[in-house]
């Protein structure tokens, strides 16, 4: 299983893996840090958490997988993600993951997301 700890891709998040109705695993992300209130990085952190919190968990999983594949030199991360998790990619979720990725990429993160 390629599902790696993708939490360092974004910020200092903690991942708890759970079993889905499909029989695969999915991740629940939490952070122990309180929201801070000043600075561009703090606003980016808040925006990141809000975007992820409000997204479908399967979409977040697809987004994180694509980011992981991109960081690790996979030539077409979205195609690899779709092939890796075809059931998750159904019903427009891959498109939603791309949209989420673009919104996350627009944030001034300390470690910018790669172009895909």
Tab-separated table of C-alpha atoms in Angstrom, residues 4-107:
chain	number	residue	atom	x	y	z
A	4	UNK	CA	2.273	7.014	3.321
A	5	UNK	CA	2.165	9.573	6.050
A	6	UNK	CA	1.296	12.595	3.927
A	7	UNK	CA	0.953	14.999	6.833
A	8	UNK	CA	4.375	16.627	6.292
A	9	UNK	CA	3.179	17.647	2.832
A	10	UNK	CA	1.118	20.418	4.403
A	11	UNK	CA	1.765	21.412	8.028
A	12	UNK	CA	2.314	19.742	11.393
A	13	UNK	CA	-0.844	17.654	11.292
A	14	UNK	CA	-1.476	14.322	12.945
A	15	UNK	CA	-3.031	11.490	11.007
A	16	UNK	CA	-5.309	8.747	12.306
A	17	UNK	CA	-6.125	6.036	9.787
A	18	UNK	CA	-9.569	4.420	9.862
A	19	UNK	CA	-11.235	1.686	7.807
A	20	UNK	CA	-13.762	2.817	5.164
A	21	UNK	CA	-16.893	1.074	3.944
A	22	UNK	CA	-14.875	0.177	0.813
A	23	UNK	CA	-12.537	-1.855	3.024
A	24	UNK	CA	-9.624	0.512	2.483
A	25	UNK	CA	-8.278	3.015	4.949
A	26	UNK	CA	-8.831	6.745	5.151
A	27	UNK	CA	-7.237	9.405	7.283
A	28	UNK	CA	-8.571	11.800	9.880
A	29	UNK	CA	-6.234	14.739	10.399
A	30	UNK	CA	-5.974	16.744	13.602
A	31	UNK	CA	-3.591	19.268	15.042
A	32	UNK	CA	-2.776	20.037	18.637
A	33	UNK	CA	-1.899	23.621	17.853
A	34	UNK	CA	-4.294	26.407	18.647
A	35	UNK	CA	-5.052	28.890	15.907
A	36	UNK	CA	-2.761	31.854	16.091
A	37	UNK	CA	-4.055	35.223	15.032
A	38	UNK	CA	-1.250	37.160	13.367
A	39	UNK	CA	0.945	36.934	10.327
A	40	UNK	CA	0.615	35.631	6.802
A	41	UNK	CA	1.679	32.097	7.758
A	42	UNK	CA	-0.922	31.995	10.516
A	43	UNK	CA	-3.664	33.033	8.096
A	44	UNK	CA	-2.471	30.405	5.622
A	45	UNK	CA	-2.595	27.813	8.402
A	46	UNK	CA	-6.168	28.790	9.283
A	47	UNK	CA	-7.201	28.708	5.635
A	48	UNK	CA	-5.540	25.323	5.155
A	49	UNK	CA	-7.309	23.791	8.137
A	50	UNK	CA	-10.666	25.281	7.130
A	51	UNK	CA	-10.365	24.068	3.531
A	52	UNK	CA	-9.470	20.553	4.637
A	53	UNK	CA	-12.043	20.473	7.431
A	54	UNK	CA	-14.857	21.493	5.089
A	55	UNK	CA	-13.901	19.120	2.260
A	56	UNK	CA	-15.124	15.580	1.723
A	57	UNK	CA	-12.589	13.273	3.429
A	58	UNK	CA	-12.259	11.159	0.283
A	59	UNK	CA	-11.464	14.312	-1.713
A	60	UNK	CA	-8.836	15.269	0.881
A	61	UNK	CA	-7.344	11.784	0.579
A	62	UNK	CA	-7.136	12.071	-3.227
A	63	UNK	CA	-5.596	15.539	-2.907
A	64	UNK	CA	-3.011	14.358	-0.400
A	65	UNK	CA	-2.121	11.337	-2.536
A	66	UNK	CA	-1.578	13.512	-5.612
A	67	UNK	CA	0.588	15.903	-3.573
A	68	UNK	CA	2.582	12.957	-2.232
A	69	UNK	CA	3.102	11.515	-5.707
A	70	UNK	CA	4.119	14.944	-7.070
A	71	UNK	CA	6.644	15.462	-4.264
A	72	UNK	CA	8.103	12.055	-5.024
A	73	UNK	CA	8.642	12.648	-8.725
A	74	UNK	CA	5.698	10.745	-10.217
A	75	UNK	CA	5.240	12.079	-13.745
A	76	UNK	CA	1.432	12.358	-13.707
A	77	UNK	CA	0.272	12.473	-10.078
A	78	UNK	CA	-3.435	12.798	-10.899
A	79	UNK	CA	-3.418	9.819	-13.247
A	80	UNK	CA	-1.466	7.797	-10.673
A	81	UNK	CA	-3.961	8.796	-7.965
A	82	UNK	CA	-6.935	7.836	-10.134
A	83	UNK	CA	-5.361	4.475	-10.968
A	84	UNK	CA	-4.438	3.873	-7.335
A	85	UNK	CA	-7.890	4.675	-5.940
A	86	UNK	CA	-10.407	4.294	-8.777
A	87	UNK	CA	-13.449	3.971	-6.510
A	88	UNK	CA	-12.509	7.127	-4.638
A	89	UNK	CA	-11.974	9.015	-7.902
A	90	UNK	CA	-15.518	8.310	-9.112
A	91	UNK	CA	-18.508	10.654	-9.002
A	92	UNK	CA	-16.497	13.781	-9.772
A	93	UNK	CA	-14.322	13.487	-6.676
A	94	UNK	CA	-11.061	13.575	-8.667
A	95	UNK	CA	-12.143	16.914	-10.137
A	96	UNK	CA	-13.035	18.151	-6.663
A	97	UNK	CA	-9.600	17.024	-5.457
A	98	UNK	CA	-7.918	19.013	-8.236
A	99	UNK	CA	-9.956	22.065	-7.266
A	100	UNK	CA	-9.024	21.625	-3.595
A	101	UNK	CA	-5.369	21.182	-4.540
A	102	UNK	CA	-5.418	24.442	-6.513
A	103	UNK	CA	-6.986	26.264	-3.576
A	104	UNK	CA	-4.347	24.830	-1.216
A	105	UNK	CA	-1.575	25.655	-3.681
A	106	UNK	CA	-2.677	29.287	-3.718
A	107	UNK	CA	-1.973	29.582	0.023
